CSV table of C-alpha atoms in Angstrom, one decimal:
chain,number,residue,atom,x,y,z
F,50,UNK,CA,203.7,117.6,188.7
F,51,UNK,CA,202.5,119.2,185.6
F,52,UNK,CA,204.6,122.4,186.2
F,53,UNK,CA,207.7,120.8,187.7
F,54,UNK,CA,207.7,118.6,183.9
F,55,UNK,CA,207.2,121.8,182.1
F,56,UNK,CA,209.8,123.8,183.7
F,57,UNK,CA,212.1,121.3,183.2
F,58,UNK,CA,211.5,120.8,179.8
F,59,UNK,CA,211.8,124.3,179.0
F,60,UNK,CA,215.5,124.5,180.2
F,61,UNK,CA,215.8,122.1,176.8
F,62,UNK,CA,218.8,122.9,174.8
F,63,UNK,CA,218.2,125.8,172.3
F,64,UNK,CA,220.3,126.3,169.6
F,65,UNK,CA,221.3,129.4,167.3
F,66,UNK,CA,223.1,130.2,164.4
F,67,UNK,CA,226.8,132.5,163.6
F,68,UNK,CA,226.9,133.1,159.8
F,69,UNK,CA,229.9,133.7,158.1
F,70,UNK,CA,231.0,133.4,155.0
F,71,UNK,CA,234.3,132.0,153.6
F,72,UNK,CA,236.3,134.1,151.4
F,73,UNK,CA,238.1,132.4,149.1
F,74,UNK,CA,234.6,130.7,148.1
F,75,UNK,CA,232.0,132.9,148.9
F,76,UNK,CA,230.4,135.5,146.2
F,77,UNK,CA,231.7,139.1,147.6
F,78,UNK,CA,229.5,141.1,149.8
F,79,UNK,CA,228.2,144.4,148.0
F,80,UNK,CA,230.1,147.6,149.6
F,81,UNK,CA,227.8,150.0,151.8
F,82,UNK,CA,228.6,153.4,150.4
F,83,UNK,CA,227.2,155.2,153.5
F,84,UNK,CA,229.7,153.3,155.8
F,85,UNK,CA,233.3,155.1,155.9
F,86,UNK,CA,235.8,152.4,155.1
F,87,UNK,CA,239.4,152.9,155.0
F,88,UNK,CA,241.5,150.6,152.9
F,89,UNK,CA,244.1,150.1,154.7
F,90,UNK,CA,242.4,148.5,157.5
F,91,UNK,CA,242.0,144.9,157.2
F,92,UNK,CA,241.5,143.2,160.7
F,93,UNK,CA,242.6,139.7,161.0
F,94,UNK,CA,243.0,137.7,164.4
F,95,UNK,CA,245.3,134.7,164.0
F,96,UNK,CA,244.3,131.8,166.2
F,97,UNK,CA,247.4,129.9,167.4
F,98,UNK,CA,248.6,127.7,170.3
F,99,UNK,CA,250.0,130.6,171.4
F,100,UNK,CA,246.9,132.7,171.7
F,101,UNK,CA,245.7,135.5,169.4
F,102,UNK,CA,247.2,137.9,167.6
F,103,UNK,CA,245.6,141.0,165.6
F,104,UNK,CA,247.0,141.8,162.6
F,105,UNK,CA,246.3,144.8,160.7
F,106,UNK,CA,245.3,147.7,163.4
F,107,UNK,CA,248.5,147.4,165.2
F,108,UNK,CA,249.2,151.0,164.5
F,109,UNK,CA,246.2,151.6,166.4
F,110,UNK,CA,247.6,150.3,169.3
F,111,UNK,CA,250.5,151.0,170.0
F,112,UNK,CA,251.9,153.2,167.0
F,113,UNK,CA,254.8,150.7,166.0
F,114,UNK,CA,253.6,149.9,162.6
F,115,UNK,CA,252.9,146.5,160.8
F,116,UNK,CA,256.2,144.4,161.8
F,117,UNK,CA,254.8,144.1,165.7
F,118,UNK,CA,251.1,143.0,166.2
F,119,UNK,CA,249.7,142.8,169.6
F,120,UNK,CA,249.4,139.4,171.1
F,121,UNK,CA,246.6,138.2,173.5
F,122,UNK,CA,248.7,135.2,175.5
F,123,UNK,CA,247.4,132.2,176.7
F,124,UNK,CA,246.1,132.0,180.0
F,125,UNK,CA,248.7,128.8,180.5
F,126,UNK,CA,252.0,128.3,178.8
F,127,UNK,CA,250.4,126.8,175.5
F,128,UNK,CA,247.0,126.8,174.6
F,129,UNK,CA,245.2,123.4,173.7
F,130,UNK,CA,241.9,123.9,175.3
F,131,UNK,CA,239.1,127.0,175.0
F,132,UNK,CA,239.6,127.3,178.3
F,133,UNK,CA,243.4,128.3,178.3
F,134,UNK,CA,242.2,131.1,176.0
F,135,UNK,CA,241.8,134.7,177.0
F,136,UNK,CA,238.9,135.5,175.1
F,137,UNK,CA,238.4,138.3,177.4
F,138,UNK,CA,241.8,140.1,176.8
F,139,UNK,CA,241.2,139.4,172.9
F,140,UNK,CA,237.6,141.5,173.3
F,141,UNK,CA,239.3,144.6,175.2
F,142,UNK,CA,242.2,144.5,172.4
F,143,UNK,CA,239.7,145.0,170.0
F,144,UNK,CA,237.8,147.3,171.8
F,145,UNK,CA,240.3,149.8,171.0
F,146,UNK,CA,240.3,149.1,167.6
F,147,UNK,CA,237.1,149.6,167.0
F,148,UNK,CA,237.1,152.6,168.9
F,149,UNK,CA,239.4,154.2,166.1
F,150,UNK,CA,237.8,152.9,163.3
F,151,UNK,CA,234.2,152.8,164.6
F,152,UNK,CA,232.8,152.6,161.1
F,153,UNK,CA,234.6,149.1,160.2
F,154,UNK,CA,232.4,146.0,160.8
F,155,UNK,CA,234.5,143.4,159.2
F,156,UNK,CA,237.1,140.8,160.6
F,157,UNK,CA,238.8,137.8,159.4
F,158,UNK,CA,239.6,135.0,161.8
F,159,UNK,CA,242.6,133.4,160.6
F,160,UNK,CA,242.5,129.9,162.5
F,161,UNK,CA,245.6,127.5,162.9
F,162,UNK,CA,244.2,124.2,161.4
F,163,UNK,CA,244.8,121.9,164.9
F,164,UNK,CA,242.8,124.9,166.6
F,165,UNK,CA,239.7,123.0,168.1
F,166,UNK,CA,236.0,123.9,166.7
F,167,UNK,CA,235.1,125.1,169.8
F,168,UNK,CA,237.9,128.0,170.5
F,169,UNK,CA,236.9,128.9,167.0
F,170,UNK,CA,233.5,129.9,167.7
F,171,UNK,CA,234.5,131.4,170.9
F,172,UNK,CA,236.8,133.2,169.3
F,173,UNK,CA,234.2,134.7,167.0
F,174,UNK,CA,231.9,135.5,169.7
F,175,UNK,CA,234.7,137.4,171.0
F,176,UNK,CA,235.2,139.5,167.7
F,177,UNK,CA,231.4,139.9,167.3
F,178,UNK,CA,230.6,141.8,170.4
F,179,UNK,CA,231.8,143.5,173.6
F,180,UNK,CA,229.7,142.0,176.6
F,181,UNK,CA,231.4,143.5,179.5
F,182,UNK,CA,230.2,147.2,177.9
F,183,UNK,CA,226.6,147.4,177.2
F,184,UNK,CA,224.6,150.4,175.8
F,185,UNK,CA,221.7,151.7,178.1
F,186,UNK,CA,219.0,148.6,176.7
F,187,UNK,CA,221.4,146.4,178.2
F,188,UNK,CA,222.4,145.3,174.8
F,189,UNK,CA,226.0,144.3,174.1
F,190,UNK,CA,228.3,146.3,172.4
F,191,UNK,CA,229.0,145.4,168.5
F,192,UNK,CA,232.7,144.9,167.7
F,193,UNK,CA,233.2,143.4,164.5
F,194,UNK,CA,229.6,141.5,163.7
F,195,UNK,CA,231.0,140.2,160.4
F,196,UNK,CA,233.2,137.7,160.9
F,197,UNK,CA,234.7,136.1,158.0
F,198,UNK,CA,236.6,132.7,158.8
F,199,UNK,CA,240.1,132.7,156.4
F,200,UNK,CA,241.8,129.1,156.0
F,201,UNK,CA,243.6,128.0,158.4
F,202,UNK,CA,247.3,128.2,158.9
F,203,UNK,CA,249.7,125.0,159.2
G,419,UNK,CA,167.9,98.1,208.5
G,420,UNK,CA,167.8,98.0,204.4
G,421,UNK,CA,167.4,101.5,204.6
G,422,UNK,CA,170.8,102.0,206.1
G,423,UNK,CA,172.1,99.8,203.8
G,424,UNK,CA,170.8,101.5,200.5
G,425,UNK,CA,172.2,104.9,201.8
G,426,UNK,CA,175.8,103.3,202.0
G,427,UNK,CA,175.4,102.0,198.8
G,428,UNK,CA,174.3,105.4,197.3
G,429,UNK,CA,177.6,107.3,198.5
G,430,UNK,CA,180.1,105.0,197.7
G,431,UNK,CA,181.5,106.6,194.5
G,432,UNK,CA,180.4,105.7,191.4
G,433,UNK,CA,183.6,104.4,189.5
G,434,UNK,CA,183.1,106.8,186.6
G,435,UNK,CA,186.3,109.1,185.5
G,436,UNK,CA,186.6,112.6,185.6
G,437,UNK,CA,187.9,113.5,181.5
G,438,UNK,CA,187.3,117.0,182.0
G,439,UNK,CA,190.2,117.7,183.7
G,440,UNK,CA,192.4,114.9,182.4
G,441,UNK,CA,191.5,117.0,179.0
G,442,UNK,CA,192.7,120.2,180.1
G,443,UNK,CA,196.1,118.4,181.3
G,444,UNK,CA,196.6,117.0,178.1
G,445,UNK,CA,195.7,120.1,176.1
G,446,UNK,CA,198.2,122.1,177.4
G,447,UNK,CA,200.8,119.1,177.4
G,448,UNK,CA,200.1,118.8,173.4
G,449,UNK,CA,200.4,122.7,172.7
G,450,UNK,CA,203.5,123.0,175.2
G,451,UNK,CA,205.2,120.1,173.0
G,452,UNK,CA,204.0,121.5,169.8
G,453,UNK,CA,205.6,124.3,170.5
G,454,UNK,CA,208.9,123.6,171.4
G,455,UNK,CA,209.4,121.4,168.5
G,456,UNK,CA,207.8,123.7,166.4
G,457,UNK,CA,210.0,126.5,167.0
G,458,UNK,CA,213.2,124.6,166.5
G,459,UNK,CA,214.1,124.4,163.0
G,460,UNK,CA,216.9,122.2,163.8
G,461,UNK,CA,216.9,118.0,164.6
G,462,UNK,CA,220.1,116.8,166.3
G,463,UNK,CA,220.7,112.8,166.0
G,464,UNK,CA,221.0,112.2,169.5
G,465,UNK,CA,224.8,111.0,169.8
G,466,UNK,CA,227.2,111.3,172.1
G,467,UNK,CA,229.8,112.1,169.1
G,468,UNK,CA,228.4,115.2,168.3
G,469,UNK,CA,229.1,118.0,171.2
G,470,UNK,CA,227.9,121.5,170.0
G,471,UNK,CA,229.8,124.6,171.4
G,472,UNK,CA,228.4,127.2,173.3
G,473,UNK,CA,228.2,130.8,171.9
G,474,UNK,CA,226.7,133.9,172.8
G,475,UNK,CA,225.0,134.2,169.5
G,476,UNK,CA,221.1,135.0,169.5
G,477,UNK,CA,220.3,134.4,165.8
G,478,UNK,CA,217.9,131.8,165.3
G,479,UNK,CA,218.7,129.1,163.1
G,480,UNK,CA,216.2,129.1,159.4
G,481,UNK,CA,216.1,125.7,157.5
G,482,UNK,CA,218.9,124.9,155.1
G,483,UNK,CA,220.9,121.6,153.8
G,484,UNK,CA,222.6,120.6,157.2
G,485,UNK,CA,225.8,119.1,157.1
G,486,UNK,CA,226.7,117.6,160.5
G,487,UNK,CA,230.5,116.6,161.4
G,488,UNK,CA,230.8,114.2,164.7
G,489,UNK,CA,233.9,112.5,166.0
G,490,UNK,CA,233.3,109.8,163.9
G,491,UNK,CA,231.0,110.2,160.5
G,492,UNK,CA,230.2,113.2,158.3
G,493,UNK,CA,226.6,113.4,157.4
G,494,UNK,CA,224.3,115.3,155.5
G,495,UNK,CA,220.7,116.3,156.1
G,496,UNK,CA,221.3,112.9,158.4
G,497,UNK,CA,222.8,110.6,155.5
G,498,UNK,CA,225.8,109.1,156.1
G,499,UNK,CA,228.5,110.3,153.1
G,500,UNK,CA,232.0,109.8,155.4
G,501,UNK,CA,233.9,107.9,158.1
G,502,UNK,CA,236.2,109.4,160.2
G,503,UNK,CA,239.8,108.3,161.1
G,504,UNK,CA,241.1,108.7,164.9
G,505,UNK,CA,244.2,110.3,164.3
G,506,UNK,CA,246.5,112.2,167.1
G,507,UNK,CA,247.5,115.3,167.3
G,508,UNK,CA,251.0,116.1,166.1
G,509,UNK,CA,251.4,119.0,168.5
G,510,UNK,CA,249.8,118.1,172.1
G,511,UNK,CA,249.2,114.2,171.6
G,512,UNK,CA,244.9,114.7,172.0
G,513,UNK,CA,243.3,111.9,170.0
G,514,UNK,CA,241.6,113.7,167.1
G,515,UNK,CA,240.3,112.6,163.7
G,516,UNK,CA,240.8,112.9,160.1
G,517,UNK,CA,239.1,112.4,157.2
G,518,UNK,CA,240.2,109.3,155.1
G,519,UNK,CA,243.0,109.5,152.6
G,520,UNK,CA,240.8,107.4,150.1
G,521,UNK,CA,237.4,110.3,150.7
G,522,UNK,CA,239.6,113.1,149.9
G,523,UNK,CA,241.7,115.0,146.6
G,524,UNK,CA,243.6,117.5,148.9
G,525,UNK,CA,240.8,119.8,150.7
G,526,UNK,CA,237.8,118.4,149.1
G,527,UNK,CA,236.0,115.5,150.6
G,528,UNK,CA,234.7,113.6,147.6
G,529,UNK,CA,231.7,112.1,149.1
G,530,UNK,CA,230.5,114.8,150.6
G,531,UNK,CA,231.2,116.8,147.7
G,532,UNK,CA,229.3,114.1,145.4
G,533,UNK,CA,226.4,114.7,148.1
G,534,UNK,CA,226.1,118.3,147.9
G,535,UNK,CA,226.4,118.5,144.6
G,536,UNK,CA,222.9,116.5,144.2
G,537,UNK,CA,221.3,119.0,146.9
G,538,UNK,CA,222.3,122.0,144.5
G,539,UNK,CA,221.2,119.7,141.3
G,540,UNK,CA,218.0,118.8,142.9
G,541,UNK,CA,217.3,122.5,144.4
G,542,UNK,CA,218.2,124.6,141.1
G,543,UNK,CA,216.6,121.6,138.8
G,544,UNK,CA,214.1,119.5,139.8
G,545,UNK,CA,211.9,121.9,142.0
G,546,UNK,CA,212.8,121.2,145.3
G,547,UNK,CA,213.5,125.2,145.5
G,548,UNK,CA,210.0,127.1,143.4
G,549,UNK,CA,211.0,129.5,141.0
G,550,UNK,CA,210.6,133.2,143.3
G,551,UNK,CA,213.2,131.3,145.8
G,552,UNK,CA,216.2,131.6,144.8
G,553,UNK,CA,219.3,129.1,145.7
G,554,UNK,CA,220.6,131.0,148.5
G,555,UNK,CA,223.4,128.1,149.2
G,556,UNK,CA,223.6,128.4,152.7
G,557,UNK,CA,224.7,125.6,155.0
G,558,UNK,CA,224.2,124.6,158.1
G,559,UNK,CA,227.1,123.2,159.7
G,560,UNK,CA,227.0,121.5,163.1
G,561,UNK,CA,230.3,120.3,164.6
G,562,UNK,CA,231.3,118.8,167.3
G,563,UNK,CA,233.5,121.6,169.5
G,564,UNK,CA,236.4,118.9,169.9
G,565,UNK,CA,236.9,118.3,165.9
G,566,UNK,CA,240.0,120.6,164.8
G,567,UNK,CA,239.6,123.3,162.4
G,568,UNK,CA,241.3,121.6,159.8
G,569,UNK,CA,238.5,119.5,159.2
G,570,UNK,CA,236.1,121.8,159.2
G,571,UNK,CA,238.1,123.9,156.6
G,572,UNK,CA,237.9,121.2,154.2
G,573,UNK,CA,233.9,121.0,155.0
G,574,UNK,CA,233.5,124.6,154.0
G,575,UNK,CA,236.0,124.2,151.2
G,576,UNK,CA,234.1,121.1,149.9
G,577,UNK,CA,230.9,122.6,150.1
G,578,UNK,CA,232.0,125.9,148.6
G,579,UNK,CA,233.1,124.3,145.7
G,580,UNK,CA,229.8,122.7,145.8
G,581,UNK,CA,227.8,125.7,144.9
G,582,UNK,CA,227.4,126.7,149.0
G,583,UNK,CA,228.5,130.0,149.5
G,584,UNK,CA,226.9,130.9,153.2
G,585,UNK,CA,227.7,129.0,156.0
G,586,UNK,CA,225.4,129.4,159.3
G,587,UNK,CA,227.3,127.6,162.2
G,588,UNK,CA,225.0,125.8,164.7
G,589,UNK,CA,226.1,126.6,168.2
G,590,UNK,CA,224.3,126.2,171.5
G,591,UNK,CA,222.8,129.3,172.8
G,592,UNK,CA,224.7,130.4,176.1
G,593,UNK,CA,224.1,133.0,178.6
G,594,UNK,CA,225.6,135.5,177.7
């Protein structure tokens, strides 16, 4: 009886935290000499009904240059729910991102303002880290861990 | 005869209780409670407005002013400072809500502005923050995963201008 109440009670709801920072506010963060940055890379996802879009490495992928950014579509015609998003799809884009600029760290999440909370944060756990590829502790891989949340856009 | 009857009497139990092991039940009851509260540096109003997302993140939550945003009130560090409006979606028709015209002077809440302006007053002035720890303005923001981001833009623009700077989002920790 003891055991079975325990058990159960350790399935309790934990919580965590994802900082961020917002920039228009918040005091600059110091610049890491030792990191190679290159100042023409600003990474931005845009958060829309229409899924993502990554702004800012588009040359990386596909070599057209800033006027087309790759997409990520929604899983159904429009997007309302964090379900219709494909998170996955927006980790693999970015995937190859980071794998050309493997010393960047820093993305900006530019939300559309009727985006819900919740495809928000998913959408920043998406940036954050690669959980399909894991290095050999099983850990996943890191993306983009800074995420820095940009006001939204009407 | 009597004999027989005094032997009956002598193993019929005695009626006392056993503590010692009642003891040992509630010991480990008390330290499995302590510790589960103890660890969590975060209280959640139990209300069925107030629907955290799930994330993948693994970084445990450190005690800070907590500003909490529900389907219906803003709060912070549990006080009430705002109503919410129902309002509907423009776009897909999904009841959602909106801060009051009167509680708001474009993206700043005024309320909640007036609120966490007395948290930095009483942190930096009155010693509610000793002198070696600095003010780090950081927030903790819990939000229910329905509200749009537009609200919670004009919670991190009020309490930016309110002297927070760091904003630690409160999510439910997923599998991952």
């Amino acid at each position: 009886m003891l055991i079975s109440f325990l058990l159960v009670s350790a399935q309790f709801v934990s919580f965590s935290v994802i900082d961020s920072t917002l920039p228009a506010i918040g005091e600059p963060e110091p610049v890491d000499p030792e990191k190679p940055k290159d100042p023409n890379f600003q990474l931005s996802v845009r958060v829309t009904r229409d899924g993502f879009q990554i702004v800012g490495a588009d040359a990386v992928l596909d070599g057209q240059g800033p006027s087309r950014t790759p997409r990520v579509a929604c899983k159904v015609s429009a997007c309302v729910e964090a379900a219709d998003y494909d998170f996955q799809g927006l980790t693999e884009r970015l995937s190859l991102v980071k794998a050309q600029h493997p010393g960047e760290e820093v993305a900006v999440i530019v939300p559309d303002l009727l985006v819900q909370y919740e495809v928000l944060v998913q959408a920043m756990d998406a940036v954050r880290e690669d959980r399909i590829v894991r290095d050999a502790d099983q850990r996943p891989r890191p993306l983009f861990p800074n995420v820095v949340i940009a006001a939204g856009m009407e | 005869m009597a004999l027989t009857r005094k032997r009956r009497r002598r193993e019929q139990p005695s009626g006392e209780m056993i503590l010692t092991s009642l003891m040992d039940l509630m010991t480990i009851i008390v330290v499995f409670l302590l510790h589960s509260f103890g660890t969590q540096q975060i209280a959640l109003a139990g209300d069925d407005e107030l629907v955290l997302p799930v994330s993948t993140s693994l970084k445990e939550p450190k005690r800070a002013v907590a500003v909490t945003v529900t389907r219906k009130q803003i709060l912070v560090d549990g006080q009430l400072v705002a109503t919410l409006e129902d309002s509907v979606d423009p776009v897909t028709q999904q009841p959602t809500v909106v801060v009051a015209a009167a509680d708001r002077v474009d993206m700043k809440i005024t309320p909640l502005y007036n609120q966490l302006s007395e948290k930095v007053a009483e942190a930096r002035g009155s010693g509610a923050v000793s002198d070696d720890e600095a003010f780090k303005g950081e927030v903790l923001l819990q939000c229910d995963k329905r509200v749009p981001f537009a609200l919670v833009r004009d919670v991190m623009y009020t309490a930016g201008a309110a002297g927070f700077s760091s904003f630690r989002f409160v999510v439910v920790k997923g599998s991952g």
